[in-house]
Amino acid sequence: MDNDIQEVLFDQTSIHDAAVRLGKQITQDYAGERPVVLSVLKGAYLWTADLLREVDLYVDLEFINVSSYHGGVKSTDEITLVTDIGSDIKGRHVLILEDIVDTGQSLLFMKELLAKRGAKSISVATLLDKKEGRKVDITADYVGFDVRNEFVVGYGLDYKEMYRNLPYVGILKKEVYSD
Ligand code: IMP
Ligand code: MG
């Protein structure tokens, strides 16, 4: 897989440091609360595992799967709910864990869904923030790293379901997806 990567942006050590930094902040900000941590499948699976181990709180862990990419390298405007949350979040503080916020459309979709269901508060902790890609006005509350407008893979992020198990985040070589 390493041969398909043009440049490593965030290695295991820097991702771990980001998890420690954000984990401390989340632990402080939610002191005394028991939030629902909502991990967005599949991309946030490693980020969820690493970040949550740095959070010293009682939490409920839930998963949601929304799809916007449909296998390509560009977001589509149509968001679909693939797998719904397993419990009622009415009256709960919800912390969404995302791998990356790009156009912001999937995040907006989830925030609207949670608000409609009566969440008490909704915050977002994303590993990566691709601010240049934004199409809707939305910001993440906790950001691991800002990332430039390139297609990246690894550490959960995929291209056609590949590279999710790469231990770092890197830019995928153009020739891998442009042929
Ligand atoms: P958004 O709705 O455009 O913000 O897209 C968010 C979702 O698209 C993320 O949760 C990722 O699954 C996927 N995505 C966005 N940018 C990238 C990328 O550079 N590489 C891989 N997946 C991405
Ligand atoms: Mg995702």
XYZ file of N, CA and C and ligand atoms in Angstrom:
561
model
N 0.824 -1.217 0.000
C 0.000 0.000 0.000
C 0.856 1.264 0.000
N 2.015 1.234 0.699
C 2.872 2.425 0.801
C 3.217 3.008 -0.571
N 3.342 2.135 -1.570
C 3.716 2.585 -2.919
C 2.637 3.431 -3.588
N 1.418 3.362 -3.086
C 0.319 4.148 -3.668
C 0.209 5.538 -3.046
N 1.057 5.814 -2.080
C 0.959 7.078 -1.340
C 2.006 8.072 -1.823
N 1.529 9.268 -2.149
C 2.411 10.325 -2.651
C 3.170 10.997 -1.508
N 2.458 11.215 -0.401
C 3.073 11.931 0.719
C 2.356 11.563 2.019
N 3.129 11.261 3.047
C 2.527 11.003 4.360
C 2.287 12.349 5.040
N 1.049 12.584 5.467
C 0.733 13.869 6.100
C 0.771 13.778 7.623
N 0.160 12.714 8.171
C 0.086 12.560 9.620
C 0.437 11.123 9.973
N 1.536 10.964 10.697
C 1.976 9.607 11.048
C 1.347 9.179 12.379
N 1.639 7.947 12.777
C 1.010 7.379 13.979
C 1.279 8.214 15.229
N 2.504 8.722 15.345
C 2.863 9.503 16.534
C 2.068 10.803 16.597
N 1.960 11.501 15.481
C 1.225 12.777 15.533
C -0.273 12.540 15.725
N -0.796 11.437 15.183
C -2.216 11.137 15.406
C -2.455 10.800 16.882
N -1.519 10.053 17.462
C -1.647 9.738 18.887
C -1.626 11.018 19.731
N -0.721 11.933 19.399
C -0.638 13.204 20.128
C -1.951 13.982 20.024
N -2.558 13.955 18.834
C -3.836 14.656 18.637
C -4.928 14.010 19.492
N -4.916 12.683 19.574
C -5.915 11.972 20.394
C -5.756 12.341 21.872
N -4.519 12.420 22.332
C -4.261 12.786 23.735
C -4.747 14.218 24.008
N -4.402 15.121 23.103
C -4.783 16.542 23.246
C -6.308 16.701 23.272
N -6.986 16.130 22.296
C -8.445 16.282 22.232
C -9.141 15.479 23.331
N -8.587 14.331 23.680
C -9.166 13.508 24.742
C -9.214 14.256 26.074
N -8.137 14.970 26.374
C -8.060 15.774 27.609
C -9.107 16.870 27.596
N -9.199 17.535 26.437
C -10.138 18.650 26.300
C -11.591 18.163 26.449
N -11.898 17.044 25.818
C -13.253 16.485 25.885
C -13.565 16.050 27.318
N -12.598 15.443 27.985
C -12.777 15.016 29.377
C -13.129 16.207 30.262
N -12.453 17.328 30.037
C -12.745 18.550 30.813
C -14.105 19.132 30.454
N -14.359 19.252 29.154
C -15.578 19.922 28.698
C -16.849 19.177 29.103
N -16.774 17.851 29.218
C -17.955 17.049 29.554
C -17.913 16.540 31.002
N -17.079 17.152 31.825
C -16.939 16.698 33.223
C -18.311 16.587 33.889
N -18.574 15.453 34.516
C -19.835 15.254 35.226
C -20.979 14.791 34.345
N -20.745 14.735 33.013
C -21.791 14.300 32.075
C -21.507 12.878 31.588
N -22.535 12.277 31.008
C -22.353 10.977 30.373
C -22.838 11.089 28.923
N -21.952 11.549 28.035
C -22.377 11.772 26.658
C -22.549 10.483 25.857
N -23.322 10.590 24.789
C -23.383 9.524 23.792
C -22.317 9.849 22.753
N -21.351 8.958 22.608
C -20.328 9.128 21.577
C -20.826 8.414 20.330
N -21.015 9.185 19.261
C -21.575 8.632 18.032
C -20.490 8.570 16.960
N -20.010 7.357 16.738
C -18.921 7.131 15.789
C -19.489 6.914 14.385
N -18.930 7.628 13.425
C -19.449 7.547 12.052
C -18.666 6.488 11.264
N -19.369 5.415 10.941
C -18.757 4.307 10.203
C -18.636 4.649 8.718
N -17.683 4.043 8.009
C -16.673 3.190 8.595
C -15.427 3.995 8.962
N -15.341 5.179 8.371
C -14.110 5.963 8.426
C -13.557 6.279 9.802
N -14.431 6.403 10.809
C -13.962 6.857 12.126
C -13.610 5.700 13.067
N -13.479 4.480 12.539
C -13.299 3.338 13.449
C -11.990 3.395 14.238
N -10.894 3.790 13.609
C -9.616 3.851 14.336
C -9.544 5.090 15.229
N -10.024 6.185 14.713
C -10.058 7.446 15.469
C -10.895 7.265 16.729
N -12.012 6.557 16.614
C -12.878 6.288 17.761
C -12.122 5.475 18.813
N -11.456 4.424 18.361
C -10.722 3.546 19.290
C -9.614 4.316 20.004
N -8.874 5.120 19.268
C -7.731 5.827 19.853
C -8.157 7.031 20.690
N -9.089 7.820 20.172
C -9.523 9.012 20.907
C -10.250 8.625 22.208
N -11.141 7.645 22.118
C -11.950 7.293 23.300
C -11.111 6.760 24.454
N -9.982 6.122 24.118
C -9.112 5.629 25.201
C -8.407 6.760 25.933
N -8.487 7.970 25.387
C -7.920 9.150 26.055
C -9.000 9.978 26.737
N -10.230 9.488 26.723
C -11.350 10.209 27.339
C -11.731 9.505 28.636
N -11.603 10.214 29.758
C -11.896 9.625 31.061
C -13.288 10.058 31.533
N -14.300 9.443 30.917
C -15.700 9.751 31.236
C -16.503 8.485 31.065
N -17.670 8.412 31.701
C -18.623 7.357 31.370
C -19.307 7.781 30.076
N -19.230 6.950 29.069
C -19.880 7.291 27.795
C -20.705 6.109 27.298
N -21.680 6.409 26.442
C -22.364 5.359 25.701
C -21.817 5.423 24.287
N -21.392 4.302 23.763
C -20.837 4.281 22.411
C -21.885 3.783 21.426
N -22.144 4.606 20.422
C -23.093 4.232 19.373
C -22.459 4.457 18.010
N -23.021 3.821 16.996
C -22.510 3.961 15.636
C -23.609 4.382 14.684
N -23.201 5.094 13.650
C -24.120 5.465 12.587
C -23.342 5.303 11.277
N -24.020 4.961 10.219
C -23.349 4.881 8.923
C -24.132 5.706 7.907
N -23.536 6.806 7.487
C -24.137 7.607 6.431
C -23.191 7.566 5.242
N -23.775 7.599 4.054
C -22.912 7.491 2.902
C -23.094 8.671 1.971
N -21.959 9.218 1.500
C -22.019 10.347 0.576
C -21.105 10.124 -0.615
N -20.142 9.255 -0.496
C -19.102 9.133 -1.531
C -19.426 8.152 -2.636
N -20.078 7.080 -2.281
C -20.392 6.035 -3.253
C -19.162 5.580 -4.039
N -18.052 5.470 -3.354
C -16.863 4.844 -3.929
C -15.898 5.746 -4.674
N -16.260 6.983 -4.938
C -15.390 7.846 -5.730
C -14.452 8.684 -4.883
N -13.912 9.742 -5.474
C -13.033 10.628 -4.727
C -13.679 11.993 -4.472
N -14.898 12.172 -4.937
C -15.619 13.431 -4.704
C -16.907 13.150 -3.920
N -17.266 14.032 -2.995
C -18.528 13.886 -2.275
C -19.694 14.079 -3.232
N -20.799 13.398 -2.946
C -22.011 13.679 -3.704
C -22.932 14.480 -2.791
N -23.901 15.142 -3.368
C -24.789 15.971 -2.566
C -25.852 15.142 -1.859
N -26.024 13.908 -2.308
C -27.060 13.084 -1.722
C -26.502 12.240 -0.574
N -27.060 12.451 0.613
C -26.603 11.704 1.782
C -27.659 10.655 2.118
N -27.224 9.443 2.365
C -28.183 8.414 2.743
C -27.807 7.808 4.096
N -28.838 7.481 4.869
C -28.632 6.839 6.160
C -28.559 5.333 5.918
N -27.382 4.756 6.104
C -27.180 3.334 5.814
C -27.507 2.483 7.045
N -26.945 2.872 8.195
C -27.249 2.182 9.452
C -27.561 3.220 10.514
N -28.698 3.071 11.166
C -29.132 4.059 12.149
C -28.524 3.775 13.537
N -28.620 4.765 14.408
C -28.148 4.666 15.792
C -28.956 3.593 16.523
N -28.309 2.892 17.451
C -28.977 1.782 18.132
C -29.783 2.161 19.358
N -29.779 3.443 19.750
C -30.539 3.805 20.952
C -31.130 5.206 20.826
N -32.030 5.520 21.744
C -32.709 6.812 21.747
C -31.767 7.879 22.312
N -31.582 8.966 21.586
C -30.649 10.000 22.053
C -31.394 11.245 22.573
N -32.692 11.124 22.741
C -33.488 12.244 23.246
C -32.961 12.716 24.611
N -32.706 14.016 24.714
C -32.238 14.594 25.980
C -30.775 14.324 26.307
N -30.033 13.737 25.368
C -28.627 13.378 25.631
C -27.656 14.349 24.955
N -26.489 14.495 25.578
C -25.385 15.199 24.920
C -24.754 14.220 23.932
N -24.680 14.619 22.675
C -24.119 13.729 21.655
C -22.810 14.310 21.111
N -21.777 13.478 21.112
C -20.488 13.860 20.539
C -20.238 12.981 19.313
N -20.296 13.602 18.139
C -20.083 12.868 16.889
C -18.579 12.740 16.629
N -18.129 11.535 16.309
C -16.725 11.339 15.927
C -16.633 11.060 14.433
N -15.932 11.942 13.725
C -15.776 11.840 12.271
C -14.312 11.661 11.900
N -14.083 11.010 10.766
C -12.717 10.934 10.240
C -12.317 12.261 9.594
N -13.242 12.803 8.770
C -12.921 14.033 8.043
C -14.210 14.799 7.750
N -14.129 16.124 7.843
C -15.237 16.968 7.396
C -14.760 17.658 6.131
N -15.482 17.403 5.038
C -15.090 17.955 3.744
C -16.132 18.997 3.321
N -17.139 18.618 2.540
C -18.188 19.576 2.163
C -19.017 19.977 3.388
N -19.072 19.088 4.389
C -19.868 19.339 5.588
C -21.288 18.807 5.464
N -21.617 18.265 4.312
C -23.003 17.854 4.072
C -23.431 16.644 4.906
N -22.536 15.675 5.091
C -22.941 14.535 5.931
C -23.105 14.956 7.385
N -22.217 15.860 7.813
C -22.321 16.346 9.181
C -23.629 17.114 9.400
N -23.979 17.953 8.449
C -25.232 18.703 8.532
C -26.425 17.740 8.587
N -26.383 16.727 7.744
C -27.433 15.706 7.720
C -27.590 15.065 9.102
N -26.472 14.686 9.721
C -26.528 14.027 11.040
C -26.967 14.986 12.138
N -26.464 16.224 12.079
C -26.841 17.196 13.109
C -28.352 17.478 13.063
N -28.887 17.578 11.848
C -30.329 17.814 11.714
C -31.137 16.630 12.233
N -30.648 15.421 11.936
C -31.314 14.206 12.404
C -31.333 14.147 13.937
N -30.184 14.456 14.557
C -30.068 14.397 16.014
C -30.901 15.493 16.678
N -30.920 16.668 16.067
C -31.705 17.775 16.609
C -33.194 17.436 16.573
N -33.607 16.853 15.451
C -35.006 16.456 15.279
C -35.416 15.428 16.341
N -34.458 14.590 16.730
C -34.736 13.556 17.728
C -34.567 14.052 19.162
N -34.250 15.327 19.324
C -34.231 15.924 20.658
C -32.940 15.795 21.441
N -31.791 15.745 20.738
C -30.507 15.741 21.451
C -30.381 17.023 22.270
N -29.774 16.915 23.448
C -29.624 18.085 24.325
C -28.532 19.006 23.797
N -27.460 18.405 23.286
C -26.402 19.178 22.636
C -25.741 18.268 21.608
N -25.123 18.884 20.604
C -24.446 18.125 19.554
C -23.093 18.773 19.293
N -22.017 17.998 19.470
C -20.681 18.494 19.149
C -19.992 17.495 18.240
N -18.906 17.944 17.641
C -18.211 17.113 16.658
C -16.712 17.109 16.931
N -16.128 15.918 16.970
C -14.671 15.787 17.055
C -14.197 15.057 15.811
N -13.487 15.774 14.960
C -13.023 15.171 13.712
C -11.503 15.078 13.696
N -11.011 13.969 13.145
C -9.555 13.848 13.008
C -9.044 14.905 12.041
N -9.724 15.021 10.895
C -9.262 15.937 9.845
C -10.349 16.937 9.464
N -9.922 18.155 9.167
C -10.849 19.189 8.727
C -10.345 19.757 7.399
N -11.116 19.468 6.320
C -10.741 19.969 4.991
C -11.588 21.207 4.732
N -11.184 22.316 5.345
C -12.022 23.521 5.347
C -12.301 24.065 3.946
N -11.318 23.927 3.064
C -11.478 24.415 1.676
C -12.598 23.715 0.917
N -12.963 22.520 1.371
C -13.977 21.747 0.671
C -15.405 22.113 1.045
N -15.563 22.978 2.036
C -16.876 23.264 2.605
C -17.898 23.822 1.606
N -19.094 23.253 1.610
C -20.211 23.755 0.800
C -21.339 24.271 1.681
N -21.346 23.860 2.949
C -22.352 24.358 3.884
C -21.629 24.949 5.086
N -22.304 25.874 5.769
C -21.685 26.593 6.871
C -21.739 25.745 8.140
N -20.657 25.013 8.400
C -20.637 24.144 9.571
C -19.198 24.035 10.073
N -19.023 24.018 11.394
C -17.671 23.892 11.945
C -17.616 22.754 12.953
N -16.452 22.125 13.044
C -16.251 21.067 14.029
C -15.773 21.709 15.327
N -16.170 21.126 16.454
C -15.793 21.678 17.756
C -14.383 21.271 18.160
N -13.988 20.055 17.785
C -12.654 19.538 18.095
C -12.029 19.039 16.799
N -10.838 19.559 16.486
C -10.181 19.202 15.224
C -8.777 18.667 15.507
N -8.489 17.483 14.986
C -7.131 16.937 15.097
C -6.170 17.741 14.246
N -6.442 17.782 12.959
C -5.588 18.506 12.017
C -6.415 19.144 10.906
N -5.986 20.313 10.470
C -6.504 20.855 9.215
C -5.756 20.147 8.099
N -6.480 19.871 7.015
C -5.845 19.176 5.902
C -6.154 19.939 4.623
N -5.172 20.003 3.726
C -5.423 20.744 2.481
C -6.323 19.955 1.545
N -6.768 20.635 0.512
C -7.784 20.078 -0.372
C -7.224 19.000 -1.311
N -6.846 17.864 -0.747
C -6.322 16.729 -1.498
C -7.104 15.505 -1.066
N -7.132 14.490 -1.907
C -7.798 13.259 -1.511
C -6.834 12.423 -0.677
N -7.209 12.181 0.568
C -6.329 11.452 1.486
C -6.933 10.093 1.869
N -6.066 9.174 2.203
C -6.501 7.840 2.639
C -5.692 7.408 3.855
N -6.148 6.331 4.483
C -5.434 5.748 5.606
C -6.081 6.076 6.933
N -5.726 5.309 7.960
C -6.248 5.506 9.310
C -7.781 5.655 9.274
N -8.440 4.746 8.570
C -9.900 4.750 8.489
C -10.432 5.240 7.148
N -9.732 6.189 6.549
C -10.218 6.776 5.292
C -9.897 5.866 4.112
N -10.869 5.744 3.200
C -10.705 4.773 2.112
C -10.756 5.390 0.732
N -10.261 4.622 -0.213
C -10.584 4.812 -1.625
C -11.126 3.470 -2.100
N -12.395 3.425 -2.497
C -13.049 2.173 -2.879
C -12.824 1.068 -1.851
N -12.974 1.426 -0.579
C -12.865 0.508 0.567
C -11.437 0.064 0.887
N -10.453 0.550 0.122
C -9.066 0.179 0.421
C -8.390 1.249 1.272
N -7.291 0.864 1.897
C -6.396 1.736 2.675
C -6.893 2.088 4.072
N -8.049 1.575 4.493
C -8.550 1.938 5.825
C -7.594 1.482 6.926
N -6.838 0.418 6.651
C -5.937 -0.149 7.656
C -4.523 0.411 7.592
N -4.289 1.393 6.743
C -2.993 2.070 6.723
C -2.843 2.823 8.050
N -1.689 2.688 8.738
C -1.584 3.293 10.077
C -1.386 4.811 10.084
N -1.262 5.419 8.912
C -1.059 6.868 8.841
C -2.025 7.458 7.804
N -2.088 8.798 7.746
C -2.907 9.470 6.724
C -1.973 10.031 5.663
N -2.275 9.727 4.402
C -1.422 10.226 3.333
C -2.236 10.584 2.100
N -1.590 11.327 1.206
C -2.226 11.699 -0.063
C -2.079 10.538 -1.039
N -3.210 10.147 -1.624
C -3.187 9.048 -2.591
C -2.639 9.569 -3.924
N -1.720 8.803 -4.523
C -1.177 9.203 -5.834
C -2.309 9.306 -6.848
N -2.263 10.369 -7.641
C -3.327 10.598 -8.626
C -3.475 9.428 -9.592
N -2.362 8.831 -9.969
C -2.437 7.746 -10.970
C -3.191 6.519 -10.435
N -3.335 6.425 -9.132
C -4.067 5.296 -8.564
C -5.572 5.405 -8.872
N -6.083 6.647 -8.931
C -7.518 6.781 -9.185
C -7.873 7.453 -10.502
N -6.882 7.861 -11.278
C -7.227 8.578 -12.513
C -7.112 7.702 -13.770
N -6.863 6.399 -13.586
C -6.727 5.585 -14.817
C -8.059 4.991 -15.266
P -18.650 15.527 3.466
O -20.099 15.219 3.575
O -18.276 16.030 2.100
O -18.130 16.435 4.542
O -17.893 14.166 3.525
C -17.571 13.546 4.654
C -17.220 12.111 4.379
O -16.656 11.918 3.069
C -16.171 11.684 5.349
O -16.746 11.146 6.505
C -15.369 10.679 4.549
O -15.931 9.391 4.711
C -15.507 11.108 3.115
N -14.318 11.890 2.666
C -14.204 13.234 2.533
N -12.971 13.592 2.106
C -12.278 12.438 1.976
C -10.917 12.141 1.570
O -10.074 13.004 1.253
N -10.586 10.813 1.564
C -11.458 9.830 1.899
N -12.716 10.059 2.297
C -13.131 11.352 2.331
Mg -16.997 9.085 6.772
